[in-house]
Coordinates of C-alpha atoms in Angstrom, one line a residue:
M1 CA -61.8 15.5 0.5
R2 CA -63.5 15.6 -3.0
T3 CA -67.3 15.6 -2.9
L4 CA -69.7 14.1 -5.4
T5 CA -70.6 17.6 -6.7
T6 CA -66.5 18.3 -7.0
T7 CA -66.2 15.0 -8.9
L8 CA -69.2 15.8 -11.3
K9 CA -67.9 19.3 -12.0
T10 CA -64.4 17.9 -12.8
L11 CA -65.9 15.3 -15.0
R12 CA -68.0 18.0 -16.8
D13 CA -65.0 20.3 -17.4
H14 CA -62.8 17.6 -18.5
L15 CA -65.6 16.9 -21.5
D16 CA -65.8 20.6 -22.2
G17 CA -61.9 20.8 -22.6
D18 CA -61.1 23.7 -20.6
S19 CA -60.2 22.5 -17.0
P20 CA -56.9 21.6 -15.6
Q21 CA -56.0 18.1 -14.8
S22 CA -57.8 16.8 -12.0
P23 CA -55.7 15.3 -8.8
G24 CA -54.8 11.8 -9.1
G25 CA -56.7 8.7 -7.5
F26 CA -59.9 7.2 -8.3
Q27 CA -63.2 7.6 -6.8
S28 CA -65.0 4.9 -5.1
W29 CA -67.4 5.2 -8.0
C30 CA -67.3 7.0 -11.5
P31 CA -70.5 8.8 -12.7
A32 CA -70.8 9.0 -16.5
P33 CA -70.5 12.5 -18.3
R34 CA -73.6 13.9 -19.4
L35 CA -75.3 12.4 -22.4
R36 CA -75.4 15.2 -25.4
T37 CA -77.4 13.6 -28.1
R38 CA -78.0 16.7 -30.0
Q39 CA -74.3 17.3 -30.8
T40 CA -72.1 15.1 -33.2
P41 CA -70.0 12.9 -31.1
A42 CA -66.1 12.2 -31.5
D43 CA -65.6 8.8 -33.1
D44 CA -64.1 7.3 -29.9
A45 CA -66.5 6.3 -27.0
P46 CA -65.5 7.2 -23.7
I47 CA -65.8 4.6 -21.3
G48 CA -64.2 5.9 -17.9
V49 CA -61.1 7.8 -16.5
D50 CA -57.6 7.3 -15.7
E51 CA -55.7 7.8 -12.4
A52 CA -55.6 11.3 -13.3
G53 CA -59.1 12.0 -14.0
Q54 CA -58.8 12.2 -17.8
P55 CA -61.1 10.5 -20.0
V56 CA -60.1 7.0 -21.5
S57 CA -61.8 6.2 -24.8
V58 CA -62.0 3.3 -27.1
S59 CA -62.5 3.5 -31.2
R60 CA -65.7 2.7 -32.2
D61 CA -64.0 1.3 -35.4
R62 CA -62.7 -1.8 -33.3
H63 CA -64.2 -4.6 -31.6
V64 CA -64.2 -4.6 -27.7
L65 CA -64.3 -7.3 -25.5
I66 CA -65.5 -6.7 -21.8
A67 CA -64.8 -9.4 -19.5
G68 CA -65.2 -9.3 -15.5
D69 CA -66.4 -11.2 -12.6
P70 CA -70.1 -11.0 -11.6
R71 CA -71.1 -7.6 -10.5
T72 CA -68.4 -5.7 -11.7
L73 CA -69.9 -3.4 -14.3
V74 CA -69.7 -5.7 -17.3
T75 CA -73.2 -4.8 -18.3
T76 CA -72.8 -0.9 -17.6
A77 CA -69.6 -0.9 -20.0
V78 CA -71.7 -2.6 -22.7
R79 CA -74.2 0.1 -22.6
T80 CA -71.8 3.0 -22.4
I81 CA -70.2 1.8 -25.6
A82 CA -73.5 0.7 -27.2
L83 CA -75.2 3.8 -26.5
H84 CA -72.1 5.6 -28.1
H85 CA -72.5 4.1 -31.3
A86 CA -76.2 4.7 -31.3
R87 CA -75.5 8.4 -31.3
F88 CA -74.5 8.1 -35.0
P89 CA -77.8 8.1 -36.8
A90 CA -76.7 6.0 -39.8
T91 CA -75.4 3.3 -37.5
R92 CA -77.4 0.5 -37.4
V93 CA -77.2 -1.5 -33.9
H94 CA -78.1 -5.2 -33.7
V95 CA -78.8 -6.4 -30.0
Y96 CA -79.3 -9.6 -28.7
E97 CA -81.0 -10.1 -25.3
P98 CA -81.7 -12.8 -22.9
E99 CA -84.9 -13.7 -21.5
S100 CA -86.0 -11.5 -18.4
L101 CA -82.8 -9.7 -17.9
G102 CA -83.6 -6.5 -19.8
D103 CA -80.2 -4.8 -19.4
L104 CA -80.5 -3.7 -23.2
T105 CA -83.9 -3.2 -23.7
A106 CA -83.9 0.5 -23.9
L107 CA -82.0 0.3 -27.2
R108 CA -85.0 -1.9 -28.8
S109 CA -86.6 1.3 -29.7
L110 CA -83.9 2.3 -32.1
A111 CA -82.0 -1.2 -32.9
H112 CA -82.0 -2.5 -36.2
R113 CA -82.1 -5.8 -35.1
Y114 CA -83.3 -6.5 -31.7
I115 CA -83.7 -10.2 -30.6
S116 CA -84.7 -11.6 -27.4
T117 CA -86.3 -14.7 -26.1
V118 CA -89.5 -12.7 -25.3
G119 CA -91.5 -12.8 -28.4
N120 CA -89.4 -15.4 -30.0
G121 CA -90.2 -18.5 -27.9
G122 CA -87.4 -21.1 -28.2
A123 CA -86.3 -19.8 -31.5
T124 CA -84.2 -17.0 -30.1
V125 CA -80.9 -18.5 -30.6
P126 CA -81.4 -19.8 -34.2
V127 CA -83.0 -16.5 -35.1
T128 CA -79.9 -14.9 -33.8
I129 CA -77.8 -17.2 -36.1
D130 CA -79.4 -16.0 -39.0
D131 CA -78.8 -12.5 -38.1
L132 CA -75.0 -13.3 -38.0
T133 CA -75.1 -15.1 -40.9
S134 CA -76.7 -12.5 -42.9
L135 CA -73.9 -10.0 -41.6
A136 CA -71.3 -12.2 -42.4
V137 CA -72.8 -12.0 -46.1
E138 CA -72.7 -8.5 -45.9
I139 CA -69.0 -8.6 -44.7
D140 CA -68.2 -10.6 -47.9
R141 CA -70.2 -7.9 -50.3
R142 CA -68.3 -5.1 -48.7
G143 CA -65.0 -6.9 -49.0
K144 CA -65.8 -7.3 -52.9
V145 CA -66.7 -3.5 -53.1
L146 CA -63.1 -2.6 -51.4
A147 CA -61.2 -5.2 -53.8
K148 CA -63.0 -3.7 -56.9
L149 CA -62.4 -0.3 -55.7
N150 CA -58.6 -0.9 -55.1
A151 CA -58.5 -2.7 -58.5
D152 CA -59.7 0.2 -60.3
I153 CA -57.5 2.7 -58.5
A154 CA -54.6 0.3 -59.5
A155 CA -55.8 0.3 -62.9
A156 CA -56.0 4.2 -63.0
G157 CA -52.7 4.7 -62.0
L158 CA -53.8 7.0 -59.4
D159 CA -51.2 8.4 -56.9
V160 CA -53.7 7.3 -53.6
A161 CA -53.0 4.9 -50.9
P162 CA -55.1 1.7 -51.4
V163 CA -58.2 1.6 -49.2
E164 CA -57.9 -1.0 -46.5
S165 CA -60.9 -0.9 -45.0
I166 CA -64.3 0.7 -44.9
P167 CA -63.7 3.0 -41.9
Q168 CA -60.5 4.3 -44.0
L169 CA -62.7 4.8 -46.8
H170 CA -65.2 7.1 -44.7
R171 CA -62.2 9.2 -43.4
L172 CA -61.1 9.5 -47.0
L173 CA -64.3 10.6 -48.3
S174 CA -63.6 14.6 -46.8
T175 CA -59.8 14.7 -48.5
A176 CA -58.8 15.4 -51.9
W177 CA -58.8 11.6 -52.4
T178 CA -62.3 11.8 -53.3
S179 CA -61.7 14.5 -56.1
K180 CA -59.0 12.2 -57.6
V181 CA -60.9 9.0 -57.5
A182 CA -64.1 10.9 -59.1
G183 CA -62.0 12.6 -61.8
A184 CA -60.4 9.3 -62.8
G185 CA -64.0 8.3 -63.4
I186 CA -64.2 5.4 -60.8
D187 CA -67.5 4.6 -59.2
A188 CA -66.6 4.2 -55.6
D189 CA -69.9 2.5 -55.1
L190 CA -70.5 3.4 -51.3
G191 CA -74.2 2.7 -51.2
G192 CA -75.2 0.7 -48.1
L193 CA -71.8 1.0 -46.3
A194 CA -73.3 2.2 -43.0
R195 CA -71.5 0.9 -40.0
H196 CA -73.3 -2.0 -38.0
V197 CA -72.5 -2.8 -34.3
V198 CA -73.5 -6.1 -32.7
V199 CA -74.2 -5.8 -29.1
I200 CA -73.9 -8.6 -26.8
G201 CA -74.1 -8.7 -23.1
D202 CA -75.6 -11.8 -21.1
A203 CA -76.4 -13.4 -24.5
I204 CA -73.0 -14.8 -24.6
R205 CA -74.5 -17.4 -22.6
W206 CA -75.9 -18.9 -25.8
V207 CA -72.7 -20.5 -26.5
L208 CA -73.9 -23.1 -24.0
S209 CA -77.2 -23.8 -25.9
E210 CA -77.5 -27.6 -26.3
D211 CA -78.8 -27.6 -29.9
N212 CA -77.3 -24.3 -31.3
G213 CA -74.4 -23.1 -29.1
Q214 CA -71.6 -24.3 -31.6
A215 CA -73.5 -22.7 -34.5
F216 CA -74.0 -19.5 -32.4
T217 CA -70.2 -19.4 -31.8
D218 CA -69.1 -20.3 -35.0
A219 CA -71.2 -17.5 -36.7
L220 CA -70.1 -15.2 -33.9
T221 CA -66.5 -16.0 -34.6
R222 CA -66.9 -15.6 -38.3
V223 CA -68.4 -11.8 -37.8
A224 CA -65.6 -11.1 -35.6
I225 CA -62.7 -12.3 -37.4
R226 CA -63.5 -10.5 -40.6
G227 CA -66.2 -7.7 -39.9
E228 CA -64.2 -4.8 -38.2
A229 CA -62.3 -4.3 -41.2
V230 CA -65.7 -3.4 -43.2
G231 CA -67.4 -1.4 -40.7
V232 CA -69.2 -4.4 -38.7
S233 CA -68.2 -4.2 -35.1
L234 CA -68.8 -6.1 -31.9
V235 CA -69.4 -4.9 -28.6
L236 CA -69.2 -8.3 -26.7
G237 CA -69.5 -8.3 -22.9
I238 CA -68.9 -11.7 -21.2
K239 CA -69.1 -12.8 -17.3
S240 CA -65.7 -14.8 -16.1
P241 CA -67.7 -18.1 -15.8
Y242 CA -68.1 -18.0 -19.4
L243 CA -64.8 -17.1 -20.6
P244 CA -63.3 -20.7 -21.0
C245 CA -66.4 -21.2 -23.3
L246 CA -65.2 -18.7 -26.0
P247 CA -62.8 -20.2 -29.0
T248 CA -59.2 -18.6 -28.9
D249 CA -60.0 -17.2 -32.6
L250 CA -62.7 -15.2 -31.3
I251 CA -61.1 -13.6 -28.3
D252 CA -57.9 -12.9 -30.7
A253 CA -60.2 -11.1 -33.1
M254 CA -61.1 -8.5 -30.4
P255 CA -58.2 -5.8 -30.4
T256 CA -60.0 -3.8 -27.5
R257 CA -60.1 -5.5 -24.4
I258 CA -61.3 -4.5 -20.8
A259 CA -60.7 -6.7 -18.0
L260 CA -62.9 -5.6 -14.9
R261 CA -61.5 -7.0 -12.0
L262 CA -60.9 -10.7 -12.8
R263 CA -59.9 -12.5 -9.7
N264 CA -58.9 -15.6 -11.6
Q265 CA -55.2 -14.8 -13.3
D266 CA -55.9 -17.3 -15.7
H267 CA -59.0 -15.6 -16.7
A268 CA -57.0 -12.2 -17.0
D269 CA -54.5 -13.9 -19.0
R270 CA -57.2 -15.2 -21.4
V271 CA -58.5 -11.6 -21.8
L272 CA -55.1 -9.5 -21.9
G273 CA -52.7 -12.0 -22.9
P274 CA -50.1 -13.5 -20.3
D275 CA -47.5 -10.7 -21.2
A276 CA -50.0 -8.3 -19.4
R277 CA -48.4 -9.3 -16.1
A278 CA -45.2 -7.4 -17.2
A279 CA -47.2 -4.4 -17.4
G280 CA -48.5 -4.8 -13.8
V281 CA -51.3 -6.6 -14.0
D282 CA -50.7 -9.5 -11.7
A283 CA -52.1 -11.4 -8.7
D284 CA -51.6 -8.6 -6.4
D285 CA -53.5 -5.9 -8.5
P286 CA -56.8 -4.6 -7.4
V287 CA -58.2 -5.3 -10.9
T288 CA -57.8 -9.2 -10.1
G289 CA -59.3 -8.7 -6.8
H290 CA -56.4 -10.4 -4.7
S291 CA -55.3 -7.1 -2.8
V292 CA -56.3 -6.4 0.3
G293 CA -59.7 -4.7 0.3
G294 CA -60.6 -6.3 -3.2
G295 CA -59.9 -3.1 -5.2
A296 CA -62.2 -0.1 -6.1
F297 CA -65.5 -0.6 -7.6
G298 CA -65.5 -0.5 -11.5
M299 CA -61.6 -0.8 -11.9
C300 CA -60.3 -2.3 -14.8
W301 CA -57.3 -2.7 -17.2
V302 CA -57.9 -1.6 -21.0
A303 CA -56.0 -2.6 -24.0
G304 CA -56.3 -1.0 -26.8
A305 CA -57.3 2.4 -25.4
V306 CA -57.1 5.2 -27.9
N307 CA -53.9 7.1 -27.9
R308 CA -52.7 5.2 -24.7
A309 CA -50.1 2.6 -23.6
R310 CA -50.6 -0.9 -24.5
F311 CA -52.3 -1.4 -21.2
Q312 CA -54.1 1.4 -19.3
R313 CA -55.5 1.4 -15.8
A314 CA -59.0 3.0 -15.7
Q315 CA -62.2 3.1 -13.7
I316 CA -65.4 2.3 -15.8
Y317 CA -68.3 5.1 -15.8
A318 CA -71.3 4.1 -13.8
T319 CA -74.1 4.8 -15.9
D320 CA -77.6 5.0 -14.2
P321 CA -80.0 2.7 -16.2
R322 CA -82.8 5.4 -16.3
R323 CA -80.5 7.7 -17.6
F324 CA -79.4 5.3 -20.4
A325 CA -83.0 4.4 -20.9
Y326 CA -83.9 8.1 -21.5
A327 CA -81.0 8.7 -23.6
A328 CA -81.9 5.6 -26.0
V329 CA -85.5 6.6 -26.3
R330 CA -84.4 10.3 -27.2
L331 CA -81.9 8.8 -29.9
A332 CA -84.9 6.7 -31.3
S333 CA -87.3 9.8 -31.6
A334 CA -84.4 11.8 -33.2
R335 CA -84.1 8.9 -35.7
R336 CA -87.7 9.1 -36.3
R337 CA -88.0 12.5 -37.2
E338 CA -85.0 12.3 -39.6
Q339 CA -86.4 9.0 -41.3
R340 CA -83.4 7.1 -40.1
L341 CA -85.1 4.3 -38.1
T342 CA -84.2 1.0 -40.0
G343 CA -85.1 -2.6 -39.6
D344 CA -86.8 -3.7 -36.4
A345 CA -87.0 0.1 -35.2
A346 CA -88.7 1.1 -38.0
T347 CA -91.8 -1.0 -37.4
R348 CA -92.2 0.0 -33.8
D349 CA -94.6 2.9 -32.4
L350 CA -92.7 4.9 -29.9
R351 CA -95.7 6.7 -28.8

């Protein structure tokens, strides 16, 4: 029988890349990997392990929707992915937090925008809408940057592929593509193209706001549909009771989706798509909670995992909130030393 110590060692060895494949089967809980805040992380965000104990990751260039019934690690998954984004010092993190829950408060010290009911009175949702609207304007600006760059490349007759997105542009900067563009006298105008990530946990309940719910939903959908290609990503956590409130356009705009033990098959279909049943996600699967025993804690299906089949069965890392808070403070301190704190975080005293 595998002990907790053995499980932790196996996960550590997998992350170090020098251990053999671990035995199959899931644990009753899945501890998170060590948080290495001093190293440059890989682009992909590790969210858990598969049945062989191998890490399962999602791309930080893609929107991520995490949906599950209450008490199924939705918030934990949001924290894990948000913290991975924050480990890149140039990334600007926008966090929306409902009153009294405090699930994402640890990100306050490094967030470019941190908006919660506490401190904003009754204006929380309007302030959030303003922030999302500003992001939509930034998305438009970045779209124009790409359009101009591609027009200049075409006019110069360069033998380089068109730039389809800001993430692609950043990857091309380390190749010969850069010298070709510069040699043709083209100004890539890359200033102000730092990634933004919008982190929303239980704040999704604001879609039900009597006065501002529709405006909030519209603004969020606009960012979701147009933001991914230009470096504005969403990490959206949602408990199953709120799933029917989300417009189809918003869900369709989220290419990476994590379904955490959704007991209602209609909810599972809404998150993963009805064709997921053909891949094994059905009413008898532990993910939907209808099997005998209700399934393992933190079990999920992931659609859009990196280098995986279309639907990947996985177990979410169970992050200790205290470790999450400690890592966030360390990241904020590192950003302050490097003078990389921006927006709201730049105005706070971490002492």
